[in-house]
Amino acid sequence: QVTLKESGPALVKPTQTVTLTCTFSGFSLTTSEMCVSWLRQPPGKALEWLARIDWDDEKHYRTSLRTRLTISKDTFKNQVVLTMTNMDPVDTATYFCARVITQDASGWGTADFWGPGTLVTVSS
Amino acid sequence: EIVLTQSPGTLSLSPGERATLSCRPSQSVSSSYLAWYQQIPGQAPRLLMYATSVRATGIPDRFSGTGSGTDFTLTISRLEPEDFAVYYCQHYGSSAITFGQGTRLEIK
């Protein structure tokens, strides 16, 4: 049974760095084609993909946020960590992590299992 | 970045009716990398379709996807009460992964 769960601070101040942790079970990030993505959804708005880390430690980032994001994994703990620097009120959103299995040789795939999400509010 | 435009913004239908949701990319995309998700408010999205027309595991066959290039459609043949939710299309064929703004399917 695949499960994922996000954890992190509910409230951060502007300019701070936030660290979010995705703890998962039911699959391994050492298995070929397995990946974990982070996405977010501001209140009442659409989904936005942020970053992805692959079984081979390759990392992909949303171009517009590339300088602010770092994704990493701990395969022993079954965790993926996302850090985002210089937080701003516009970053207020529910942050999701999701499992991705690459679909084909292109290396891209869809998010088939999601965590419930964690709301991060940026406010002074 | 490819922009996905979904229409209509809100669709009001009754259980048992047919729903047709549209997703139009700003430029032609491969049908191999177009997906649909369902999201019930307060919950995480659920993968419905990938590669345009392939149903994800456990998705009932009343859901179907078609399309190519700049015109994609998600059809729900006979609406069940649990189908009333927000639907997002997604293009995932590159690192510029994008979502549409969503179509809200509400009970009439």
Coordinates of N, CA, C and O in Angstrom, one line a residue, chain A:
Chain A
Q1 N 0.8 -1.2 0.0 CA 0.0 0.0 0.0 C 0.9 1.3 0.0 O 1.7 1.4 0.9
V2 N 0.7 2.1 -1.0 CA 1.5 3.3 -1.1 C 0.9 4.4 -0.3 O -0.3 4.7 -0.5
T3 N 1.6 5.0 0.5 CA 1.2 6.2 1.2 C 2.3 7.3 1.3 O 3.5 6.9 1.2
L4 N 1.9 8.5 1.3 CA 2.8 9.6 1.4 C 2.2 10.6 2.4 O 0.9 10.8 2.5
K5 N 3.0 11.3 3.2 CA 2.5 12.3 4.1 C 3.5 13.5 4.2 O 4.7 13.2 4.4
E6 N 3.0 14.7 4.1 CA 3.8 15.9 4.2 C 3.8 16.4 5.6 O 2.8 16.3 6.4
S7 N 5.0 17.0 6.0 CA 5.1 17.6 7.3 C 5.9 18.9 7.2 O 6.8 18.9 6.3
G8 N 5.7 19.8 8.1 CA 6.4 21.0 8.0 C 5.7 22.1 8.8 O 4.6 21.9 9.4
P9 N 6.3 23.3 8.9 CA 5.6 24.3 9.7 C 4.4 24.9 9.1 O 4.3 25.0 7.8
A10 N 3.4 25.2 9.9 CA 2.1 25.7 9.3 C 2.3 27.2 9.1 O 1.5 27.7 8.2
L11 N 3.2 27.9 9.8 CA 3.3 29.3 9.6 C 4.8 29.7 9.5 O 5.6 29.2 10.4
V12 N 5.1 30.5 8.6 CA 6.4 31.0 8.4 C 6.4 32.5 8.2 O 5.4 33.0 7.6
K13 N 7.4 33.2 8.5 CA 7.5 34.6 8.3 C 8.1 34.9 6.9 O 8.9 34.2 6.4
P14 N 7.7 36.1 6.3 CA 8.3 36.5 5.1 C 9.9 36.5 5.2 O 10.4 36.9 6.3
T15 N 10.5 36.1 4.2 CA 12.0 36.0 4.0 C 12.6 34.7 4.6 O 13.7 34.4 4.3
Q16 N 11.8 34.0 5.4 CA 12.3 32.8 6.0 C 12.4 31.7 5.0 O 11.8 31.7 3.9
T17 N 13.2 30.6 5.4 CA 13.3 29.4 4.6 C 12.4 28.4 5.2 O 12.4 28.2 6.5
V18 N 11.6 27.7 4.4 CA 10.8 26.6 4.9 C 11.3 25.2 4.4 O 11.8 25.1 3.3
T19 N 11.3 24.3 5.3 CA 11.7 22.9 5.0 C 10.5 22.0 5.2 O 9.9 21.9 6.2
L20 N 10.1 21.3 4.1 CA 9.0 20.4 4.1 C 9.5 19.0 3.9 O 10.4 18.8 3.0
T21 N 8.9 18.1 4.6 CA 9.4 16.7 4.5 C 8.2 15.8 4.0 O 7.1 15.9 4.5
C22 N 8.5 14.9 3.1 CA 7.5 13.9 2.6 C 8.0 12.6 3.1 O 9.1 12.1 2.7
T23 N 7.2 11.9 3.9 CA 7.6 10.6 4.4 C 6.6 9.6 3.7 O 5.4 9.8 3.7
F24 N 7.2 8.6 3.0 CA 6.4 7.7 2.2 C 6.7 6.2 2.6 O 7.7 5.9 3.2
S25 N 5.8 5.4 2.2 CA 5.9 4.0 2.3 C 5.2 3.3 1.2 O 4.4 3.8 0.4
G26 N 5.5 2.0 1.0 CA 4.9 1.2 -0.1 C 5.7 1.2 -1.4 O 5.3 0.5 -2.3
F27 N 6.8 1.9 -1.4 CA 7.7 1.9 -2.6 C 9.0 2.4 -2.1 O 9.2 2.9 -1.0
S28 N 10.0 2.2 -3.0 CA 11.4 2.7 -2.7 C 11.9 3.6 -3.8 O 11.7 3.4 -5.0
L29 N 12.6 4.6 -3.3 CA 13.2 5.5 -4.3 C 14.6 5.0 -4.8 O 15.3 5.8 -5.4
T30 N 14.8 3.8 -4.5 CA 16.0 3.1 -5.1 C 15.6 2.3 -6.3 O 16.5 1.8 -7.0
T31 N 14.3 2.2 -6.5 CA 13.8 1.4 -7.6 C 13.7 2.2 -8.9 O 13.2 3.3 -8.8
S32 N 14.2 1.6 -9.9 CA 14.2 2.3 -11.2 C 12.8 2.9 -11.6 O 11.8 2.2 -11.4
E33 N 12.8 4.1 -12.1 CA 11.6 4.7 -12.6 C 10.8 5.4 -11.5 O 9.7 6.0 -11.8
M34 N 11.2 5.2 -10.2 CA 10.4 5.8 -9.2 C 10.9 7.3 -8.9 O 12.1 7.5 -8.9
C35 N 10.0 8.2 -8.7 CA 10.3 9.6 -8.4 C 9.3 10.1 -7.4 O 8.2 9.5 -7.2
V36 N 9.6 11.2 -6.8 CA 8.7 12.0 -5.9 C 8.7 13.4 -6.4 O 9.8 14.0 -6.5
S37 N 7.5 13.9 -6.5 CA 7.4 15.4 -6.9 C 6.8 16.1 -5.7 O 6.0 15.6 -4.9
W38 N 7.1 17.4 -5.7 CA 6.4 18.4 -4.8 C 5.5 19.3 -5.7 O 6.0 19.7 -6.8
L39 N 4.3 19.6 -5.3 CA 3.4 20.5 -5.9 C 2.7 21.3 -4.9 O 2.8 21.0 -3.7
R40 N 2.1 22.4 -5.3 CA 1.4 23.3 -4.4 C 0.1 23.8 -5.0 O 0.0 23.8 -6.2
Q41 N -0.7 24.3 -4.1 CA -2.0 24.8 -4.5 C -2.4 26.0 -3.6 O -2.8 25.7 -2.5
P42 N -2.3 27.2 -4.1 CA -2.7 28.3 -3.3 C -4.2 28.2 -3.0 O -5.0 27.6 -3.8
P43 N -4.7 28.8 -1.9 CA -6.2 28.6 -1.6 C -7.1 29.1 -2.8 O -6.9 30.2 -3.3
G44 N -7.9 28.2 -3.2 CA -8.9 28.5 -4.3 C -8.3 28.6 -5.7 O -9.0 29.0 -6.6
K45 N -7.0 28.2 -5.8 CA -6.4 28.3 -7.1 C -5.9 26.9 -7.7 O -6.2 25.9 -7.1
A46 N -5.3 27.0 -8.8 CA -4.9 25.7 -9.5 C -3.6 25.1 -8.9 O -2.9 25.7 -8.1
L47 N -3.4 23.9 -9.3 CA -2.1 23.2 -8.9 C -0.9 23.8 -9.7 O -1.0 24.2 -10.8
E48 N 0.2 23.7 -9.0 CA 1.5 24.1 -9.6 C 2.6 23.1 -9.2 O 2.8 22.8 -8.0
W49 N 3.2 22.6 -10.2 CA 4.3 21.7 -10.0 C 5.6 22.4 -9.6 O 5.9 23.5 -10.2
L50 N 6.3 21.9 -8.6 CA 7.5 22.6 -8.1 C 8.8 21.9 -8.4 O 9.8 22.5 -8.9
A51 N 8.9 20.6 -8.1 CA 10.2 19.9 -8.2 C 10.0 18.4 -8.2 O 8.9 17.9 -7.7
R52 N 11.0 17.7 -8.7 CA 10.9 16.3 -8.7 C 12.3 15.7 -8.5 O 13.3 16.3 -9.0
I53 N 12.4 14.6 -7.7 CA 13.7 13.9 -7.5 C 13.4 12.5 -8.0 O 12.4 11.9 -7.7
D54 N 14.4 11.9 -8.7 CA 14.3 10.6 -9.3 C 15.1 9.6 -8.5 O 16.0 9.9 -7.7
W55 N 14.9 8.3 -8.8 CA 15.6 7.2 -8.2 C 17.1 7.3 -8.3 O 17.8 6.8 -7.5
D56 N 17.5 7.9 -9.4 CA 19.0 8.0 -9.7 C 19.5 9.3 -9.2 O 20.6 9.7 -9.5
D57 N 18.7 10.1 -8.4 CA 19.1 11.3 -7.7 C 19.1 12.5 -8.7 O 19.5 13.6 -8.4
E58 N 18.6 12.3 -9.9 CA 18.4 13.4 -10.8 C 17.3 14.3 -10.3 O 16.3 13.8 -9.7
K59 N 17.5 15.6 -10.4 CA 16.5 16.6 -9.9 C 16.0 17.5 -11.0 O 16.7 17.8 -11.9
H60 N 14.7 17.9 -10.9 CA 14.1 18.8 -11.8 C 13.4 19.8 -11.0 O 12.8 19.5 -10.0
Y61 N 13.5 21.1 -11.5 CA 12.8 22.2 -10.8 C 12.0 23.0 -11.8 O 12.3 23.2 -13.0
R62 N 10.9 23.6 -11.2 CA 10.2 24.6 -11.9 C 11.1 25.8 -12.2 O 11.8 26.3 -11.3
T63 N 11.2 26.2 -13.5 CA 12.1 27.2 -13.9 C 12.0 28.5 -13.1 O 13.0 29.0 -12.7
S64 N 10.8 28.9 -12.9 CA 10.6 30.2 -12.3 C 11.0 30.2 -10.8 O 11.1 31.3 -10.2
L65 N 11.1 29.1 -10.2 CA 11.4 29.0 -8.8 C 12.8 28.3 -8.5 O 13.1 28.0 -7.4
R66 N 13.5 28.0 -9.6 CA 14.7 27.2 -9.5 C 15.7 27.7 -8.5 O 16.4 26.9 -7.8
T67 N 15.8 29.0 -8.4 CA 16.9 29.6 -7.5 C 16.5 29.5 -6.0 O 17.3 29.6 -5.1
R68 N 15.2 29.2 -5.8 CA 14.7 29.2 -4.4 C 14.5 27.7 -3.8 O 14.2 27.6 -2.7
L69 N 14.5 26.7 -4.7 CA 14.1 25.4 -4.3 C 15.3 24.5 -4.3 O 16.2 24.6 -5.1
T70 N 15.3 23.6 -3.3 CA 16.2 22.5 -3.2 C 15.5 21.2 -2.8 O 14.8 21.2 -1.8
I71 N 15.6 20.1 -3.6 CA 15.0 18.9 -3.3 C 16.1 17.8 -3.0 O 17.1 17.8 -3.7
S72 N 15.8 17.0 -2.0 CA 16.8 15.9 -1.7 C 16.0 14.7 -1.2 O 14.9 14.8 -0.8
K73 N 16.8 13.6 -1.1 CA 16.1 12.4 -0.6 C 17.0 11.7 0.4 O 18.2 11.8 0.4
D74 N 16.3 10.9 1.3 CA 17.0 10.0 2.2 C 16.3 8.7 2.0 O 15.2 8.4 2.5
T75 N 17.0 7.8 1.2 CA 16.4 6.5 0.9 C 16.3 5.6 2.1 O 15.4 4.7 2.1
F76 N 17.1 5.8 3.1 CA 17.0 4.9 4.3 C 15.8 5.3 5.1 O 15.1 4.4 5.7
K77 N 15.5 6.6 5.2 CA 14.3 7.0 5.9 C 13.1 7.0 5.1 O 12.0 7.3 5.6
N78 N 13.2 6.8 3.8 CA 12.0 7.0 2.9 C 11.4 8.4 3.0 O 10.2 8.5 3.2
Q79 N 12.3 9.3 2.8 CA 11.9 10.7 2.9 C 12.4 11.5 1.8 O 13.5 11.3 1.3
V80 N 11.6 12.5 1.4 CA 12.1 13.5 0.4 C 11.9 14.9 1.0 O 10.8 15.2 1.6
V81 N 12.9 15.7 1.0 CA 12.8 17.0 1.6 C 12.9 18.1 0.6 O 13.7 18.1 -0.4
L82 N 12.0 19.1 0.7 CA 12.0 20.3 -0.1 C 12.3 21.5 0.7 O 11.6 21.7 1.7
T83 N 13.2 22.3 0.3 CA 13.4 23.6 1.0 C 13.1 24.7 0.0 O 13.5 24.6 -1.2
M84 N 12.5 25.7 0.5 CA 12.2 26.9 -0.3 C 12.6 28.1 0.5 O 12.2 28.3 1.7
T85 N 13.5 28.9 -0.1 CA 14.0 30.1 0.5 C 13.2 31.3 0.3 O 12.3 31.4 -0.6
N86 N 13.5 32.4 1.1 CA 12.9 33.7 0.9 C 11.4 33.6 0.7 O 10.8 34.1 -0.3
M87 N 10.7 33.0 1.6 CA 9.2 32.8 1.5 C 8.5 34.2 1.5 O 8.9 35.2 2.2
D88 N 7.4 34.2 0.8 CA 6.6 35.4 0.6 C 5.2 35.1 0.8 O 4.8 33.9 0.6
P89 N 4.3 36.0 1.1 CA 2.9 35.7 1.3 C 2.3 35.0 0.1 O 1.4 34.2 0.2
V90 N 2.8 35.3 -1.1 CA 2.2 34.6 -2.3 C 2.5 33.1 -2.3 O 2.0 32.4 -3.2
D91 N 3.5 32.7 -1.5 CA 3.8 31.3 -1.4 C 2.9 30.5 -0.5 O 3.0 29.3 -0.3
T92 N 1.9 31.3 0.1 CA 0.9 30.6 1.0 C 0.1 29.6 0.1 O -0.5 30.0 -0.9
A93 N 0.1 28.3 0.5 CA -0.5 27.3 -0.3 C -0.5 26.0 0.5 O 0.2 25.8 1.5
T94 N -1.3 25.0 0.0 CA -1.2 23.7 0.5 C -0.1 23.0 -0.4 O -0.2 23.1 -1.6
Y95 N 0.9 22.4 0.3 CA 2.0 21.7 -0.4 C 1.8 20.2 -0.4 O 1.5 19.7 0.7
F96 N 1.8 19.6 -1.6 CA 1.6 18.2 -1.7 C 2.9 17.5 -2.2 O 3.6 18.1 -3.0
C97 N 3.1 16.3 -1.7 CA 4.1 15.5 -2.4 C 3.4 14.3 -3.0 O 2.3 13.9 -2.6
A98 N 3.9 13.8 -4.1 CA 3.3 12.7 -4.8 C 4.3 11.8 -5.5 O 5.4 12.2 -5.8
R99 N 3.9 10.5 -5.6 CA 4.8 9.6 -6.3 C 4.6 9.7 -7.8 O 3.4 9.9 -8.3
V100 N 5.6 9.6 -8.5 CA 5.6 9.6 -10.0 C 6.4 8.4 -10.5 O 7.5 8.1 -10.0
I101 N 5.8 7.7 -11.4 CA 6.5 6.6 -12.1 C 6.7 7.1 -13.5 O 5.8 7.5 -14.2
T102 N 8.0 7.1 -14.0 CA 8.2 7.5 -15.3 C 7.5 6.6 -16.3 O 7.4 5.4 -16.1
Q103 N 6.9 7.2 -17.3 CA 6.0 6.5 -18.2 C 6.7 5.8 -19.3 O 6.3 4.7 -19.8
D104 N 7.8 6.4 -19.8 CA 8.5 5.8 -20.9 C 9.9 6.4 -21.0 O 10.4 7.0 -20.0
A105 N 10.6 6.2 -22.1 CA 12.0 6.6 -22.2 C 12.2 8.2 -22.1 O 13.3 8.6 -21.8
S106 N 11.1 8.9 -22.2 CA 11.2 10.4 -22.0 C 11.5 10.8 -20.6 O 12.1 11.8 -20.4
G107 N 11.2 9.9 -19.6 CA 11.5 10.2 -18.3 C 10.4 10.9 -17.5 O 10.6 11.3 -16.4
W108 N 9.3 11.1 -18.2 CA 8.2 11.9 -17.6 C 7.0 10.9 -17.2 O 6.9 9.9 -17.9
G109 N 6.3 11.3 -16.2 CA 5.2 10.5 -15.8 C 4.2 11.3 -15.0 O 4.4 12.5 -14.7
T110 N 3.1 10.6 -14.6 CA 2.1 11.3 -13.8 C 2.1 10.9 -12.3 O 2.8 9.9 -11.9
A111 N 1.5 11.7 -11.5 CA 1.5 11.5 -10.1 C 0.3 10.6 -9.7 O -0.8 11.0 -9.7
D112 N 0.6 9.3 -9.4 CA -0.4 8.4 -9.1 C -0.8 8.2 -7.7 O -1.9 7.8 -7.4
F113 N 0.0 8.6 -6.7 CA -0.4 8.6 -5.3 C 0.1 10.0 -4.7 O 1.2 10.4 -5.0
W114 N -0.8 10.5 -3.9 CA -0.6 11.8 -3.3 C -0.7 11.8 -1.8 O -1.4 11.0 -1.3
G115 N 0.1 12.7 -1.1 CA -0.2 12.9 0.3 C -1.4 13.8 0.5 O -1.9 14.4 -0.5
P116 N -1.9 13.9 1.7 CA -3.0 14.7 2.0 C -2.7 16.2 1.9 O -3.7 17.0 1.7
G117 N -1.5 16.6 1.9 CA -1.1 18.0 1.8 C -0.9 18.7 3.1 O -1.5 18.2 4.2
T118 N -0.1 19.7 3.2 CA 0.1 20.5 4.4 C 0.0 22.0 4.0 O 0.7 22.4 3.1
L119 N -0.8 22.7 4.8 CA -1.0 24.1 4.5 C 0.2 24.9 5.1 O 0.4 24.8 6.3
V120 N 0.8 25.7 4.3 CA 1.9 26.6 4.8 C 1.4 28.1 4.6 O 1.1 28.4 3.4
T121 N 1.3 28.8 5.6 CA 0.9 30.2 5.6 C 2.1 31.1 5.8 O 2.8 30.9 6.8
V122 N 2.3 32.1 4.9 CA 3.4 33.0 5.1 C 2.8 34.3 5.5 O 2.1 35.0 4.8
S123 N 3.2 34.7 6.7 CA 2.6 35.9 7.3 C 3.5 36.4 8.4 O 4.1 35.6 9.1
S124 N 3.6 37.7 8.5 CA 4.4 38.3 9.6 C 3.5 38.4 10.9 O 4.1 38.8 11.9

